[in-house]
Amino acid sequence: MTGWTVRRRRRPDAAASLYCFPHAGGLPGEYLRWSDELPEVQVWGVHLPGRTTRRAEPPYTRMDELVDALVSAVDFGRDRPFAFFGHSLGALVAFEVAKELRARGREVPGRLLVSSCPAPPLPPAARPVHGLPDDELLEAIERGTGESLAHLREDAGLREHALASFRADYALLDRYRPRRAEPLGCPLTVLAGSEEPWAAWRDGWAAHTRAGTELRVVPGGHFHFRERKADVLCVLRDSVPTTKGDRGWTA
């Protein structure tokens, strides 16, 4: 693997791999903690440039460039079945990576799990978020996620680095225009918090696959995986392919 993927513990005998694509401003370490409770799965976190140990690298602000670089660098599923999990912005990145893998004739994930994200195409933002002044950007993120970012207002150094990641990630989102493509051949799981506006999400994502779409709603809001970790881990155990017959395919 490369600097694009990180893991908490090595599991050479794992039955499957799960690649986790973080939310806007998110870090892979939060998702890697799941490995402690998923002993049959090799959990990987997708590590984007511009943060933590990759802070010196310029972040990507356009989806097609990010996806091209990521697919070129990472050999997904080289030795075992694999699935993608993406939360919020990460769901869109995971979706586009799956499409690009298929376009290159490579194996696609056995399942795509998209969390807390409506299906593309997304309605255009009335005002691009990534260009807002610092205080307005923080307020916009808080409104959208329901999470307080008071700790960033209190720590200037932390705020500077965090806002750089947020701006890059929201630029990806503001500029995202999905390319037309045939529906994927892998099944989708749509995961949502009960307090989110999830009612139309399943039908929207169903248009992007020929292999079926399920909706799983767990108690909580946008960051349900923090509030109800056990429920989300249950969804993952049900969804990650662990046998050869469940492997993804290239069609």
Short mmCIF file of C-alpha atoms in Angstrom, two decimals:
data_model
loop_
_atom_site.label_atom_id
_atom_site.label_comp_id
_atom_site.label_asym_id
_atom_site.label_seq_id
_atom_site.Cartn_x
_atom_site.Cartn_y
_atom_site.Cartn_z
CA MET A 1 0.00 0.00 0.00
CA THR A 2 0.94 3.65 -0.16
CA GLY A 3 0.53 6.79 1.94
CA TRP A 4 -3.03 6.96 0.58
CA THR A 5 -4.14 4.16 2.91
CA VAL A 6 -3.39 3.55 6.58
CA ARG A 7 -4.30 0.80 9.04
CA ARG A 8 -4.28 0.37 12.80
CA ARG A 9 -3.41 -3.30 12.94
CA ARG A 10 -2.26 -5.78 10.32
CA ARG A 11 -4.55 -8.74 9.70
CA PRO A 12 -3.02 -10.99 7.00
CA ASP A 13 -5.69 -13.66 7.53
CA ALA A 14 -8.67 -11.28 7.31
CA ALA A 15 -11.57 -12.54 5.22
CA ALA A 16 -12.17 -9.10 3.67
CA SER A 17 -10.93 -5.54 3.48
CA LEU A 18 -12.97 -2.45 4.26
CA TYR A 19 -11.78 0.91 2.89
CA CYS A 20 -13.18 3.89 4.80
CA PHE A 21 -13.46 7.28 3.10
CA PRO A 22 -13.73 10.09 5.69
CA HIS A 23 -16.18 12.97 5.79
CA ALA A 24 -15.21 16.57 4.96
CA GLY A 25 -12.43 17.63 7.32
CA GLY A 26 -12.30 14.09 8.69
CA LEU A 27 -9.30 11.91 9.45
CA PRO A 28 -8.88 8.18 8.83
CA GLY A 29 -7.95 7.39 12.44
CA GLU A 30 -11.54 7.79 13.60
CA TYR A 31 -12.61 4.94 11.35
CA LEU A 32 -9.58 2.76 12.05
CA ARG A 33 -10.80 2.27 15.63
CA TRP A 34 -13.44 -0.04 14.19
CA SER A 35 -10.74 -2.64 13.55
CA ASP A 36 -10.77 -3.55 17.26
CA GLU A 37 -14.32 -4.89 16.88
CA LEU A 38 -14.12 -6.27 13.34
CA PRO A 39 -11.53 -9.04 13.76
CA GLU A 40 -12.34 -10.70 10.43
CA VAL A 41 -11.84 -7.51 8.45
CA GLN A 42 -8.71 -5.59 7.48
CA VAL A 43 -9.84 -2.01 8.00
CA TRP A 44 -8.11 0.64 5.92
CA GLY A 45 -8.53 4.38 6.21
CA VAL A 46 -8.18 6.50 3.07
CA HIS A 47 -5.70 9.25 3.93
CA LEU A 48 -6.00 12.35 1.76
CA PRO A 49 -3.20 14.89 1.22
CA GLY A 50 -3.21 18.10 3.24
CA ARG A 51 -3.72 16.67 6.72
CA THR A 52 -1.77 14.97 9.55
CA THR A 53 1.37 13.30 8.16
CA ARG A 54 0.47 14.48 4.63
CA ARG A 55 0.02 18.10 5.70
CA ALA A 56 2.86 19.33 3.49
CA GLU A 57 1.15 17.96 0.35
CA PRO A 58 -1.37 20.21 -1.41
CA PRO A 59 -4.95 18.99 -0.96
CA TYR A 60 -7.15 18.12 -3.89
CA THR A 61 -10.03 20.46 -4.67
CA ARG A 62 -11.46 18.72 -7.76
CA MET A 63 -13.05 15.30 -7.62
CA ASP A 64 -11.76 13.95 -10.94
CA GLU A 65 -8.15 14.76 -10.05
CA LEU A 66 -8.48 13.21 -6.60
CA VAL A 67 -10.07 10.03 -7.93
CA ASP A 68 -7.48 9.63 -10.69
CA ALA A 69 -4.62 9.95 -8.21
CA LEU A 70 -6.19 7.60 -5.67
CA VAL A 71 -7.06 4.84 -8.14
CA SER A 72 -3.62 5.09 -9.72
CA ALA A 73 -1.91 4.72 -6.34
CA VAL A 74 -3.90 2.04 -4.53
CA ASP A 75 -4.32 -1.62 -5.48
CA PHE A 76 -7.73 -2.15 -3.95
CA GLY A 77 -8.69 -5.74 -3.17
CA ARG A 78 -5.59 -7.35 -4.54
CA ASP A 79 -5.84 -10.45 -2.34
CA ARG A 80 -9.31 -10.60 -0.74
CA PRO A 81 -12.91 -9.42 -1.13
CA PHE A 82 -13.37 -5.75 -0.28
CA ALA A 83 -16.01 -3.11 0.36
CA PHE A 84 -16.06 0.68 0.45
CA PHE A 85 -17.58 2.73 3.26
CA GLY A 86 -17.86 6.49 2.77
CA HIS A 87 -19.40 9.00 5.13
CA SER A 88 -20.91 12.24 3.77
CA LEU A 89 -18.36 13.66 1.29
CA GLY A 90 -16.52 10.35 1.63
CA ALA A 91 -19.55 8.55 0.18
CA LEU A 92 -19.23 10.56 -3.03
CA VAL A 93 -15.50 9.91 -3.22
CA ALA A 94 -16.03 6.18 -2.68
CA PHE A 95 -18.75 6.15 -5.36
CA GLU A 96 -16.53 7.90 -7.90
CA VAL A 97 -13.59 5.61 -7.09
CA ALA A 98 -15.80 2.56 -7.70
CA LYS A 99 -16.84 4.01 -11.07
CA GLU A 100 -13.23 4.70 -12.02
CA LEU A 101 -12.13 1.19 -11.05
CA ARG A 102 -14.78 -0.19 -13.39
CA ALA A 103 -13.76 2.19 -16.17
CA ARG A 104 -10.19 0.88 -15.91
CA GLY A 105 -11.33 -2.75 -16.03
CA ARG A 106 -10.37 -3.38 -12.42
CA GLU A 107 -12.29 -5.13 -9.69
CA VAL A 108 -14.97 -3.04 -7.99
CA PRO A 109 -16.01 -3.39 -4.35
CA GLY A 110 -18.31 -6.24 -3.39
CA ARG A 111 -20.50 -3.63 -1.72
CA LEU A 112 -20.59 0.15 -1.53
CA LEU A 113 -21.81 1.62 1.76
CA VAL A 114 -22.80 5.27 1.49
CA SER A 115 -23.46 7.00 4.80
CA SER A 116 -25.29 10.26 5.50
CA CYS A 117 -25.20 11.44 1.91
CA PRO A 118 -27.95 12.05 -0.67
CA ALA A 119 -27.39 10.54 -4.08
CA PRO A 120 -25.78 12.55 -6.87
CA PRO A 121 -26.40 14.77 -8.68
CA LEU A 122 -26.57 17.15 -5.75
CA PRO A 123 -28.45 20.45 -6.05
CA PRO A 124 -26.03 23.36 -6.61
CA ALA A 125 -25.23 25.35 -3.49
CA ALA A 126 -26.72 28.82 -3.38
CA ARG A 127 -23.36 30.07 -2.21
CA PRO A 128 -20.16 28.00 -2.36
CA VAL A 129 -19.17 27.09 1.18
CA HIS A 130 -15.42 26.75 0.65
CA GLY A 131 -14.94 30.46 -0.06
CA LEU A 132 -16.67 31.76 3.06
CA PRO A 133 -14.73 33.76 5.69
CA ASP A 134 -13.46 31.65 8.58
CA ASP A 135 -16.28 32.35 11.04
CA GLU A 136 -18.98 31.90 8.42
CA LEU A 137 -17.38 28.67 7.23
CA LEU A 138 -17.41 27.26 10.75
CA GLU A 139 -21.05 28.29 11.17
CA ALA A 140 -22.01 26.67 7.86
CA ILE A 141 -20.32 23.41 8.85
CA GLU A 142 -22.04 23.42 12.23
CA ARG A 143 -25.45 24.00 10.60
CA GLY A 144 -24.88 21.21 8.12
CA THR A 145 -23.57 18.59 10.53
CA GLY A 146 -25.08 19.55 13.87
CA GLU A 147 -21.63 19.34 15.45
CA SER A 148 -20.14 22.12 17.56
CA LEU A 149 -16.73 23.37 16.43
CA ALA A 150 -16.16 25.57 19.47
CA HIS A 151 -12.79 23.90 20.05
CA LEU A 152 -11.53 25.35 16.77
CA ARG A 153 -12.55 28.86 17.75
CA GLU A 154 -10.55 28.51 20.96
CA ASP A 155 -7.32 27.21 19.42
CA ALA A 156 -5.89 29.36 16.62
CA GLY A 157 -3.26 26.84 15.56
CA LEU A 158 -5.69 23.96 15.38
CA ARG A 159 -8.24 26.15 13.58
CA GLU A 160 -5.74 27.09 10.85
CA HIS A 161 -4.97 23.49 9.93
CA ALA A 162 -8.54 22.30 10.29
CA LEU A 163 -9.95 25.07 8.13
CA ALA A 164 -7.43 24.30 5.39
CA SER A 165 -8.76 20.73 5.24
CA PHE A 166 -12.37 21.87 5.43
CA ARG A 167 -11.89 24.38 2.60
CA ALA A 168 -10.31 21.81 0.32
CA ASP A 169 -12.99 19.22 1.04
CA TYR A 170 -15.86 21.67 0.62
CA ALA A 171 -14.30 22.80 -2.66
CA LEU A 172 -14.53 19.16 -3.78
CA LEU A 173 -18.18 19.17 -2.80
CA ASP A 174 -19.05 22.59 -4.24
CA ARG A 175 -17.47 21.73 -7.60
CA TYR A 176 -18.65 18.14 -7.81
CA ARG A 177 -20.51 17.28 -10.98
CA PRO A 178 -20.78 13.50 -11.50
CA ARG A 179 -19.92 12.20 -14.92
CA ARG A 180 -22.61 10.18 -16.66
CA ALA A 181 -22.04 6.45 -16.33
CA GLU A 182 -23.92 3.17 -16.41
CA PRO A 183 -25.11 1.95 -13.00
CA LEU A 184 -22.59 -0.04 -11.00
CA GLY A 185 -22.77 -3.82 -10.76
CA CYS A 186 -22.26 -3.95 -7.00
CA PRO A 187 -25.00 -3.62 -4.36
CA LEU A 188 -25.34 -0.49 -2.25
CA THR A 189 -26.18 0.02 1.40
CA VAL A 190 -27.49 3.46 2.28
CA LEU A 191 -26.84 4.25 5.93
CA ALA A 192 -28.47 7.21 7.68
CA GLY A 193 -29.13 8.63 11.11
CA SER A 194 -32.77 8.75 12.15
CA GLU A 195 -32.57 12.53 12.63
CA GLU A 196 -31.37 13.13 9.06
CA PRO A 197 -33.61 13.84 6.02
CA TRP A 198 -33.09 10.32 4.65
CA ALA A 199 -36.54 9.60 3.22
CA ALA A 200 -35.55 9.90 -0.47
CA TRP A 201 -31.95 8.72 -0.20
CA ARG A 202 -32.54 5.04 -0.99
CA ASP A 203 -34.42 5.70 -4.23
CA GLY A 204 -31.81 8.23 -5.31
CA TRP A 205 -28.91 5.83 -4.82
CA ALA A 206 -30.86 2.92 -6.35
CA ALA A 207 -30.49 4.59 -9.74
CA HIS A 208 -26.71 4.09 -9.49
CA THR A 209 -26.63 0.29 -9.23
CA ARG A 210 -28.04 -2.75 -11.00
CA ALA A 211 -27.48 -4.99 -7.99
CA GLY A 212 -29.95 -3.75 -5.40
CA THR A 213 -30.02 -1.08 -2.71
CA GLU A 214 -30.89 -1.39 0.96
CA LEU A 215 -31.55 1.36 3.49
CA ARG A 216 -30.34 1.05 7.08
CA VAL A 217 -31.38 3.76 9.53
CA VAL A 218 -29.75 3.92 12.96
CA PRO A 219 -30.63 6.26 15.83
CA GLY A 220 -28.81 9.60 15.79
CA GLY A 221 -27.86 12.51 13.60
CA HIS A 222 -25.22 13.16 10.98
CA PHE A 223 -22.45 11.61 13.07
CA HIS A 224 -24.46 8.55 14.03
CA PHE A 225 -21.34 6.38 13.88
CA ARG A 226 -20.05 8.25 16.94
CA GLU A 227 -23.37 8.25 18.78
CA ARG A 228 -24.36 4.65 17.99
CA LYS A 229 -21.13 2.87 17.15
CA ALA A 230 -22.50 -0.58 17.98
CA ASP A 231 -25.42 -0.14 15.54
CA VAL A 232 -23.12 0.97 12.73
CA LEU A 233 -20.73 -1.93 13.37
CA CYS A 234 -23.72 -4.27 13.10
CA VAL A 235 -24.47 -2.85 9.64
CA LEU A 236 -20.84 -3.35 8.63
CA ARG A 237 -20.80 -6.96 9.81
CA ASP A 238 -23.94 -7.63 7.76
CA SER A 239 -22.65 -5.85 4.67
CA VAL A 240 -18.92 -6.44 4.13
CA PRO A 241 -18.39 -9.40 1.75
CA THR A 242 -16.27 -12.10 3.38
CA THR A 243 -16.35 -14.97 0.88
CA LYS A 244 -14.97 -15.45 -2.60
CA GLY A 245 -18.47 -15.58 -4.00
CA ASP A 246 -19.14 -12.10 -2.65
CA ARG A 247 -16.20 -10.48 -4.39
CA GLY A 248 -16.76 -7.46 -6.50
CA TRP A 249 -16.63 -7.66 -10.25
CA THR A 250 -15.47 -5.54 -13.17
CA ALA A 251 -18.62 -5.52 -15.29
#
